[in-house]
mmCIF file with all atom_site columns, C-alpha atoms in Angstrom:
data_model
loop_
_atom_site.group_PDB
_atom_site.id
_atom_site.type_symbol
_atom_site.label_atom_id
_atom_site.label_alt_id
_atom_site.label_comp_id
_atom_site.label_asym_id
_atom_site.label_entity_id
_atom_site.label_seq_id
_atom_site.pdbx_PDB_ins_code
_atom_site.Cartn_x
_atom_site.Cartn_y
_atom_site.Cartn_z
_atom_site.occupancy
_atom_site.B_iso_or_equiv
_atom_site.pdbx_formal_charge
_atom_site.auth_seq_id
_atom_site.auth_comp_id
_atom_site.auth_asym_id
_atom_site.auth_atom_id
_atom_site.pdbx_PDB_model_num
ATOM 1   C CA . MET A 1 1   ? -0.019  -0.013  -0.130 1.00 0.00 ? 1   MET A CA 1
ATOM 2   C CA . LYS A 1 2   ? 1.476   3.319   -1.048 1.00 0.00 ? 2   LYS A CA 1
ATOM 3   C CA . LEU A 1 3   ? 0.622   6.459   1.055  1.00 0.00 ? 3   LEU A CA 1
ATOM 4   C CA . VAL A 1 4   ? 1.684   10.084  0.883  1.00 0.00 ? 4   VAL A CA 1
ATOM 5   C CA . PHE A 1 5   ? 1.857   12.082  4.178  1.00 0.00 ? 5   PHE A CA 1
ATOM 6   C CA . ASN A 1 6   ? 2.574   15.989  4.135  1.00 0.00 ? 6   ASN A CA 1
ATOM 7   C CA . ASP A 1 7   ? 4.277   17.653  7.238  1.00 0.00 ? 7   ASP A CA 1
ATOM 8   C CA . ASN A 1 8   ? 4.982   21.444  7.349  1.00 0.00 ? 8   ASN A CA 1
ATOM 9   C CA . THR A 1 9   ? 8.052   21.089  5.356  1.00 0.00 ? 9   THR A CA 1
ATOM 10  C CA . SER A 1 10  ? 7.618   18.444  2.603  1.00 0.00 ? 10  SER A CA 1
ATOM 11  C CA . ALA A 1 11  ? 5.792   15.181  1.393  1.00 0.00 ? 11  ALA A CA 1
ATOM 12  C CA . HIS A 1 12  ? 6.800   11.632  2.500  1.00 0.00 ? 12  HIS A CA 1
ATOM 13  C CA . SER A 1 13  ? 6.103   8.816   0.355  1.00 0.00 ? 13  SER A CA 1
ATOM 14  C CA . VAL A 1 14  ? 5.579   5.630   2.342  1.00 0.00 ? 14  VAL A CA 1
ATOM 15  C CA . ASP A 1 15  ? 5.255   2.179   0.875  1.00 0.00 ? 15  ASP A CA 1
ATOM 16  C CA . LEU A 1 16  ? 3.999   -0.476  3.391  1.00 0.00 ? 16  LEU A CA 1
ATOM 17  C CA . SER A 1 17  ? 3.812   -4.172  2.830  1.00 0.00 ? 17  SER A CA 1
ATOM 18  C CA . ALA A 1 18  ? 2.644   -6.841  5.157  1.00 0.00 ? 18  ALA A CA 1
ATOM 19  C CA . SER A 1 19  ? 4.205   -10.226 5.518  1.00 0.00 ? 19  SER A CA 1
ATOM 20  C CA . ALA A 1 20  ? 2.321   -13.386 4.686  1.00 0.00 ? 20  ALA A CA 1
ATOM 21  C CA . SER A 1 21  ? 1.508   -13.821 8.347  1.00 0.00 ? 21  SER A CA 1
ATOM 22  C CA . GLY A 1 22  ? 0.257   -10.239 8.598  1.00 0.00 ? 22  GLY A CA 1
ATOM 23  C CA . LYS A 1 23  ? 2.175   -9.672  11.749 1.00 0.00 ? 23  LYS A CA 1
ATOM 24  C CA . SER A 1 24  ? 5.174   -7.752  10.441 1.00 0.00 ? 24  SER A CA 1
ATOM 25  C CA . TYR A 1 25  ? 5.600   -5.105  7.825  1.00 0.00 ? 25  TYR A CA 1
ATOM 26  C CA . ARG A 1 26  ? 8.258   -3.704  5.523  1.00 0.00 ? 26  ARG A CA 1
ATOM 27  C CA . VAL A 1 27  ? 7.973   0.073   5.547  1.00 0.00 ? 27  VAL A CA 1
ATOM 28  C CA . ARG A 1 28  ? 9.761   1.945   2.857  1.00 0.00 ? 28  ARG A CA 1
ATOM 29  C CA . ILE A 1 29  ? 10.213  5.771   3.039  1.00 0.00 ? 29  ILE A CA 1
ATOM 30  C CA . ALA A 1 30  ? 12.290  7.526   0.577  1.00 0.00 ? 30  ALA A CA 1
ATOM 31  C CA . ASP A 1 31  ? 15.350  5.251   0.106  1.00 0.00 ? 31  ASP A CA 1
ATOM 32  C CA . ARG A 1 32  ? 15.316  3.718   3.589  1.00 0.00 ? 32  ARG A CA 1
ATOM 33  C CA . THR A 1 33  ? 13.624  0.287   4.251  1.00 0.00 ? 33  THR A CA 1
ATOM 34  C CA . THR A 1 34  ? 12.675  -0.824  7.809  1.00 0.00 ? 34  THR A CA 1
ATOM 35  C CA . GLU A 1 35  ? 11.148  -3.888  9.246  1.00 0.00 ? 35  GLU A CA 1
ATOM 36  C CA . LEU A 1 36  ? 8.189   -3.380  11.659 1.00 0.00 ? 36  LEU A CA 1
ATOM 37  C CA . SER A 1 37  ? 6.325   -5.845  13.957 1.00 0.00 ? 37  SER A CA 1
ATOM 38  C CA . LEU A 1 38  ? 3.361   -4.477  15.692 1.00 0.00 ? 38  LEU A CA 1
ATOM 39  C CA . LEU A 1 39  ? 3.209   -5.805  19.236 1.00 0.00 ? 39  LEU A CA 1
ATOM 40  C CA . ASN A 1 40  ? 0.261   -3.997  20.665 1.00 0.00 ? 40  ASN A CA 1
ATOM 41  C CA . ALA A 1 41  ? -2.210  -1.338  19.719 1.00 0.00 ? 41  ALA A CA 1
ATOM 42  C CA . GLU A 1 42  ? -4.839  0.136   21.936 1.00 0.00 ? 42  GLU A CA 1
ATOM 43  C CA . ASN A 1 43  ? -6.014  3.532   22.865 1.00 0.00 ? 43  ASN A CA 1
ATOM 44  C CA . GLY A 1 44  ? -3.783  5.177   20.494 1.00 0.00 ? 44  GLY A CA 1
ATOM 45  C CA . ARG A 1 45  ? -0.694  3.629   21.844 1.00 0.00 ? 45  ARG A CA 1
ATOM 46  C CA . LEU A 1 46  ? 1.515   1.535   19.523 1.00 0.00 ? 46  LEU A CA 1
ATOM 47  C CA . GLU A 1 47  ? 3.972   -0.841  20.817 1.00 0.00 ? 47  GLU A CA 1
ATOM 48  C CA . MET A 1 48  ? 6.425   -2.126  18.155 1.00 0.00 ? 48  MET A CA 1
ATOM 49  C CA . LEU A 1 49  ? 9.642   -3.507  17.016 1.00 0.00 ? 49  LEU A CA 1
ATOM 50  C CA . VAL A 1 50  ? 11.474  -1.421  14.612 1.00 0.00 ? 50  VAL A CA 1
ATOM 51  C CA . ASP A 1 51  ? 14.453  -3.103  13.123 1.00 0.00 ? 51  ASP A CA 1
ATOM 52  C CA . GLY A 1 52  ? 14.704  -5.142  16.228 1.00 0.00 ? 52  GLY A CA 1
ATOM 53  C CA . ARG A 1 53  ? 14.380  -2.079  18.676 1.00 0.00 ? 53  ARG A CA 1
ATOM 54  C CA . HIS A 1 54  ? 11.267  -1.524  21.078 1.00 0.00 ? 54  HIS A CA 1
ATOM 55  C CA . VAL A 1 55  ? 9.518   1.659   20.193 1.00 0.00 ? 55  VAL A CA 1
ATOM 56  C CA . SER A 1 56  ? 6.325   3.297   21.745 1.00 0.00 ? 56  SER A CA 1
ATOM 57  C CA . ALA A 1 57  ? 4.334   5.811   19.738 1.00 0.00 ? 57  ALA A CA 1
ATOM 58  C CA . TYR A 1 58  ? 1.176   7.659   20.355 1.00 0.00 ? 58  TYR A CA 1
ATOM 59  C CA . VAL A 1 59  ? -1.103  8.363   17.448 1.00 0.00 ? 59  VAL A CA 1
ATOM 60  C CA . THR A 1 60  ? -4.059  10.546  17.286 1.00 0.00 ? 60  THR A CA 1
ATOM 61  C CA . VAL A 1 61  ? -6.265  10.638  14.279 1.00 0.00 ? 61  VAL A CA 1
ATOM 62  C CA . ASP A 1 62  ? -8.680  13.366  12.975 1.00 0.00 ? 62  ASP A CA 1
ATOM 63  C CA . GLY A 1 63  ? -9.874  12.695  9.538  1.00 0.00 ? 63  GLY A CA 1
ATOM 64  C CA . GLU A 1 64  ? -6.663  12.896  7.311  1.00 0.00 ? 64  GLU A CA 1
ATOM 65  C CA . LYS A 1 65  ? -4.511  14.344  10.140 1.00 0.00 ? 65  LYS A CA 1
ATOM 66  C CA . ARG A 1 66  ? -2.316  12.128  12.242 1.00 0.00 ? 66  ARG A CA 1
ATOM 67  C CA . TRP A 1 67  ? -0.379  13.493  15.450 1.00 0.00 ? 67  TRP A CA 1
ATOM 68  C CA . VAL A 1 68  ? 2.455   10.956  16.030 1.00 0.00 ? 68  VAL A CA 1
ATOM 69  C CA . THR A 1 69  ? 4.587   11.156  19.239 1.00 0.00 ? 69  THR A CA 1
ATOM 70  C CA . VAL A 1 70  ? 7.724   9.186   19.463 1.00 0.00 ? 70  VAL A CA 1
ATOM 71  C CA . ASN A 1 71  ? 10.354  9.834   22.114 1.00 0.00 ? 71  ASN A CA 1
ATOM 72  C CA . GLY A 1 72  ? 8.528   13.167  23.216 1.00 0.00 ? 72  GLY A CA 1
ATOM 73  C CA . ARG A 1 73  ? 8.546   14.483  19.770 1.00 0.00 ? 73  ARG A CA 1
ATOM 74  C CA . THR A 1 74  ? 5.346   15.024  17.812 1.00 0.00 ? 74  THR A CA 1
ATOM 75  C CA . ALA A 1 75  ? 4.868   15.324  14.168 1.00 0.00 ? 75  ALA A CA 1
ATOM 76  C CA . VAL A 1 76  ? 1.656   16.502  12.563 1.00 0.00 ? 76  VAL A CA 1
ATOM 77  C CA . LEU A 1 77  ? 1.101   14.606  9.365  1.00 0.00 ? 77  LEU A CA 1
ATOM 78  C CA . THR A 1 78  ? -1.575  15.095  6.693  1.00 0.00 ? 78  THR A CA 1
ATOM 79  C CA . LYS A 1 79  ? -2.720  12.238  4.531  1.00 0.00 ? 79  LYS A CA 1
ATOM 80  C CA . ALA A 1 80  ? -2.245  13.542  0.946  1.00 0.00 ? 80  ALA A CA 1
ATOM 81  C CA . SER A 1 81  ? -2.926  10.109  -0.912 1.00 0.00 ? 81  SER A CA 1
ATOM 82  C CA . GLY A 1 82  ? -3.690  6.335   -0.408 1.00 0.00 ? 82  GLY A CA 1
ATOM 83  C CA . VAL A 1 83  ? -6.907  4.549   0.631  1.00 0.00 ? 83  VAL A CA 1
ATOM 84  C CA . THR A 1 84  ? -10.274 6.197   0.453  1.00 0.00 ? 84  THR A CA 1
ATOM 85  C CA . HIS A 1 85  ? -11.700 7.078   3.902  1.00 0.00 ? 85  HIS A CA 1
ATOM 86  C CA . LYS A 1 86  ? -15.385 7.374   4.530  1.00 0.00 ? 86  LYS A CA 1
ATOM 87  C CA . THR A 1 87  ? -16.131 11.123  5.205  1.00 0.00 ? 87  THR A CA 1
ATOM 88  C CA . ALA A 1 88  ? -19.362 10.927  7.032  1.00 0.00 ? 88  ALA A CA 1
ATOM 89  C CA . ALA A 1 89  ? -21.871 8.057   7.661  1.00 0.00 ? 89  ALA A CA 1
ATOM 90  C CA . SER A 1 90  ? -24.711 10.089  6.298  1.00 0.00 ? 90  SER A CA 1
ATOM 91  C CA . ASP A 1 91  ? -22.921 10.582  2.950  1.00 0.00 ? 91  ASP A CA 1
ATOM 92  C CA . HIS A 1 92  ? -22.582 6.830   2.418  1.00 0.00 ? 92  HIS A CA 1
ATOM 93  C CA . PRO A 1 93  ? -24.641 4.916   4.949  1.00 0.00 ? 93  PRO A CA 1
ATOM 94  C CA . GLY A 1 94  ? -23.996 1.533   3.081  1.00 0.00 ? 94  GLY A CA 1
ATOM 95  C CA . GLN A 1 95  ? -20.264 1.793   3.192  1.00 0.00 ? 95  GLN A CA 1
ATOM 96  C CA . LEU A 1 96  ? -18.503 -0.443  5.873  1.00 0.00 ? 96  LEU A CA 1
ATOM 97  C CA . THR A 1 97  ? -15.268 0.677   7.145  1.00 0.00 ? 97  THR A CA 1
ATOM 98  C CA . ALA A 1 98  ? -12.346 -1.004  9.123  1.00 0.00 ? 98  ALA A CA 1
ATOM 99  C CA . PRO A 1 99  ? -12.563 -0.256  12.688 1.00 0.00 ? 99  PRO A CA 1
ATOM 100 C CA . MET A 1 100 ? -8.857  -0.419  13.103 1.00 0.00 ? 100 MET A CA 1
ATOM 101 C CA . PRO A 1 101 ? -5.693  -1.093  11.095 1.00 0.00 ? 101 PRO A CA 1
ATOM 102 C CA . GLY A 1 102 ? -5.272  -4.808  10.226 1.00 0.00 ? 102 GLY A CA 1
ATOM 103 C CA . GLN A 1 103 ? -5.218  -7.284  7.563  1.00 0.00 ? 103 GLN A CA 1
ATOM 104 C CA . VAL A 1 104 ? -8.249  -8.736  5.441  1.00 0.00 ? 104 VAL A CA 1
ATOM 105 C CA . ARG A 1 105 ? -8.227  -12.494 6.517  1.00 0.00 ? 105 ARG A CA 1
ATOM 106 C CA . ALA A 1 106 ? -11.636 -13.505 4.559  1.00 0.00 ? 106 ALA A CA 1
ATOM 107 C CA . VAL A 1 107 ? -13.986 -12.040 2.220  1.00 0.00 ? 107 VAL A CA 1
ATOM 108 C CA . ASN A 1 108 ? -17.289 -14.233 2.447  1.00 0.00 ? 108 ASN A CA 1
ATOM 109 C CA . VAL A 1 109 ? -19.382 -12.345 -0.441 1.00 0.00 ? 109 VAL A CA 1
ATOM 110 C CA . SER A 1 110 ? -19.017 -11.215 -3.784 1.00 0.00 ? 110 SER A CA 1
ATOM 111 C CA . VAL A 1 111 ? -20.397 -8.358  -5.683 1.00 0.00 ? 111 VAL A CA 1
ATOM 112 C CA . GLY A 1 112 ? -24.222 -8.981  -6.448 1.00 0.00 ? 112 GLY A CA 1
ATOM 113 C CA . ASP A 1 113 ? -24.622 -11.234 -3.423 1.00 0.00 ? 113 ASP A CA 1
ATOM 114 C CA . MET A 1 114 ? -27.720 -10.843 -1.360 1.00 0.00 ? 114 MET A CA 1
ATOM 115 C CA . VAL A 1 115 ? -26.953 -10.384 2.226  1.00 0.00 ? 115 VAL A CA 1
ATOM 116 C CA . THR A 1 116 ? -29.024 -10.330 5.368  1.00 0.00 ? 116 THR A CA 1
ATOM 117 C CA . LYS A 1 117 ? -28.529 -8.175  8.595  1.00 0.00 ? 117 LYS A CA 1
ATOM 118 C CA . GLY A 1 118 ? -25.943 -9.482  10.847 1.00 0.00 ? 118 GLY A CA 1
ATOM 119 C CA . GLN A 1 119 ? -24.276 -11.600 8.204  1.00 0.00 ? 119 GLN A CA 1
ATOM 120 C CA . THR A 1 120 ? -20.442 -11.627 8.381  1.00 0.00 ? 120 THR A CA 1
ATOM 121 C CA . LEU A 1 121 ? -19.305 -10.271 5.208  1.00 0.00 ? 121 LEU A CA 1
ATOM 122 C CA . LEU A 1 122 ? -15.434 -9.890  5.806  1.00 0.00 ? 122 LEU A CA 1
ATOM 123 C CA . VAL A 1 123 ? -13.305 -10.748 8.617  1.00 0.00 ? 123 VAL A CA 1
ATOM 124 C CA . VAL A 1 124 ? -10.261 -8.297  9.572  1.00 0.00 ? 124 VAL A CA 1
ATOM 125 C CA . GLU A 1 125 ? -7.451  -9.427  11.815 1.00 0.00 ? 125 GLU A CA 1
ATOM 126 C CA . ALA A 1 126 ? -6.064  -6.675  13.993 1.00 0.00 ? 126 ALA A CA 1
ATOM 127 C CA . MET A 1 127 ? -3.659  -7.106  16.899 1.00 0.00 ? 127 MET A CA 1
ATOM 128 C CA . LYS A 1 128 ? -4.296  -10.926 16.850 1.00 0.00 ? 128 LYS A CA 1
ATOM 129 C CA . MET A 1 129 ? -8.105  -10.483 17.234 1.00 0.00 ? 129 MET A CA 1
ATOM 130 C CA . GLU A 1 130 ? -10.692 -11.285 14.519 1.00 0.00 ? 130 GLU A CA 1
ATOM 131 C CA . ILE A 1 131 ? -13.183 -8.408  13.811 1.00 0.00 ? 131 ILE A CA 1
ATOM 132 C CA . ARG A 1 132 ? -16.107 -9.524  11.932 1.00 0.00 ? 132 ARG A CA 1
ATOM 133 C CA . VAL A 1 133 ? -17.580 -6.832  9.399  1.00 0.00 ? 133 VAL A CA 1
ATOM 134 C CA . GLN A 1 134 ? -21.296 -7.571  9.571  1.00 0.00 ? 134 GLN A CA 1
ATOM 135 C CA . ALA A 1 135 ? -24.182 -6.443  7.303  1.00 0.00 ? 135 ALA A CA 1
ATOM 136 C CA . PRO A 1 136 ? -26.105 -3.636  9.148  1.00 0.00 ? 136 PRO A CA 1
ATOM 137 C CA . ARG A 1 137 ? -29.192 -4.452  7.116  1.00 0.00 ? 137 ARG A CA 1
ATOM 138 C CA . ASP A 1 138 ? -30.458 -6.690  4.226  1.00 0.00 ? 138 ASP A CA 1
ATOM 139 C CA . GLY A 1 139 ? -29.381 -5.628  0.819  1.00 0.00 ? 139 GLY A CA 1
ATOM 140 C CA . VAL A 1 140 ? -26.971 -6.434  -2.115 1.00 0.00 ? 140 VAL A CA 1
ATOM 141 C CA . VAL A 1 141 ? -23.170 -6.070  -2.246 1.00 0.00 ? 141 VAL A CA 1
ATOM 142 C CA . LYS A 1 142 ? -22.587 -3.314  -4.685 1.00 0.00 ? 142 LYS A CA 1
ATOM 143 C CA . ARG A 1 143 ? -18.765 -2.890  -4.403 1.00 0.00 ? 143 ARG A CA 1
ATOM 144 C CA . LEU A 1 144 ? -15.765 -4.743  -2.631 1.00 0.00 ? 144 LEU A CA 1
ATOM 145 C CA . PHE A 1 145 ? -12.903 -2.280  -2.039 1.00 0.00 ? 145 PHE A CA 1
ATOM 146 C CA . VAL A 1 146 ? -10.497 -5.121  -0.563 1.00 0.00 ? 146 VAL A CA 1
ATOM 147 C CA . LYS A 1 147 ? -9.243  -8.491  -1.037 1.00 0.00 ? 147 LYS A CA 1
ATOM 148 C CA . GLU A 1 148 ? -8.029  -11.260 1.326  1.00 0.00 ? 148 GLU A CA 1
ATOM 149 C CA . GLY A 1 149 ? -4.688  -10.678 2.624  1.00 0.00 ? 149 GLY A CA 1
ATOM 150 C CA . GLN A 1 150 ? -4.720  -6.928  1.905  1.00 0.00 ? 150 GLN A CA 1
ATOM 151 C CA . PRO A 1 151 ? -3.666  -4.655  4.758  1.00 0.00 ? 151 PRO A CA 1
ATOM 152 C CA . VAL A 1 152 ? -6.162  -1.900  5.652  1.00 0.00 ? 152 VAL A CA 1
ATOM 153 C CA . GLU A 1 153 ? -6.095  1.157   7.790  1.00 0.00 ? 153 GLU A CA 1
ATOM 154 C CA . ARG A 1 154 ? -8.547  2.488   10.256 1.00 0.00 ? 154 ARG A CA 1
ATOM 155 C CA . GLU A 1 155 ? -11.969 3.907   8.581  1.00 0.00 ? 155 GLU A CA 1
ATOM 156 C CA . GLN A 1 156 ? -10.682 2.456   5.245  1.00 0.00 ? 156 GLN A CA 1
ATOM 157 C CA . VAL A 1 157 ? -13.904 1.728   3.194  1.00 0.00 ? 157 VAL A CA 1
ATOM 158 C CA . LEU A 1 158 ? -14.127 -2.088  2.722  1.00 0.00 ? 158 LEU A CA 1
ATOM 159 C CA . ILE A 1 159 ? -17.465 -2.760  1.219  1.00 0.00 ? 159 ILE A CA 1
ATOM 160 C CA . GLU A 1 160 ? -20.745 -1.125  0.080  1.00 0.00 ? 160 GLU A CA 1
ATOM 161 C CA . ILE A 1 161 ? -24.081 -2.488  0.647  1.00 0.00 ? 161 ILE A CA 1
ATOM 162 C CA . VAL A 1 162 ? -27.208 -1.129  -0.953 1.00 0.00 ? 162 VAL A CA 1
ATOM 163 C CA . GLU A 1 163 ? -30.999 -1.842  -0.469 1.00 0.00 ? 163 GLU A CA 1
ATOM 164 C CA . THR A 1 164 ? -32.439 -4.164  -2.977 1.00 0.00 ? 164 THR A CA 1
ATOM 165 C CA . SER A 1 165 ? -34.285 -1.302  -4.643 1.00 0.00 ? 165 SER A CA 1
ATOM 166 C CA . GLU A 1 166 ? -31.076 0.699   -5.162 1.00 0.00 ? 166 GLU A CA 1
ATOM 167 C CA . ARG A 1 167 ? -29.357 -1.868  -7.372 1.00 0.00 ? 167 ARG A CA 1
#
């Protein structure tokens, strides 16, 4: 997944690729590649191994802005490109988003499938937990934005469901 973040001085291109296990990542920023293993993530705090070194980071998200604090230094980054995020629930009520960063472990439906309220559509693994993304109502799968094995970000649109009459 390729992302671009802007800070106050320049743009930073980030290329993120998950390992087959989904528990570690290869992160490339400019000409530097880093190995990252996420140990724990909760309440905005990330515990990770970065090139074998333990690092704690604190992240606050507001739309496309990220406040990242590491070793007492905070950077404000604005997401300039990458995955599409849902802007407001009322804008796209049928779009379901990832509740946290993770990796898609299963896609249980295809475009055009009829679904029922509560049916598990996708499974996202995050922090060794399986998060079941379920249909909020009866409907039809209009679009799938992800595939099995793909890493996803918090609030990334995963799937769109429409009422049968909207097809």
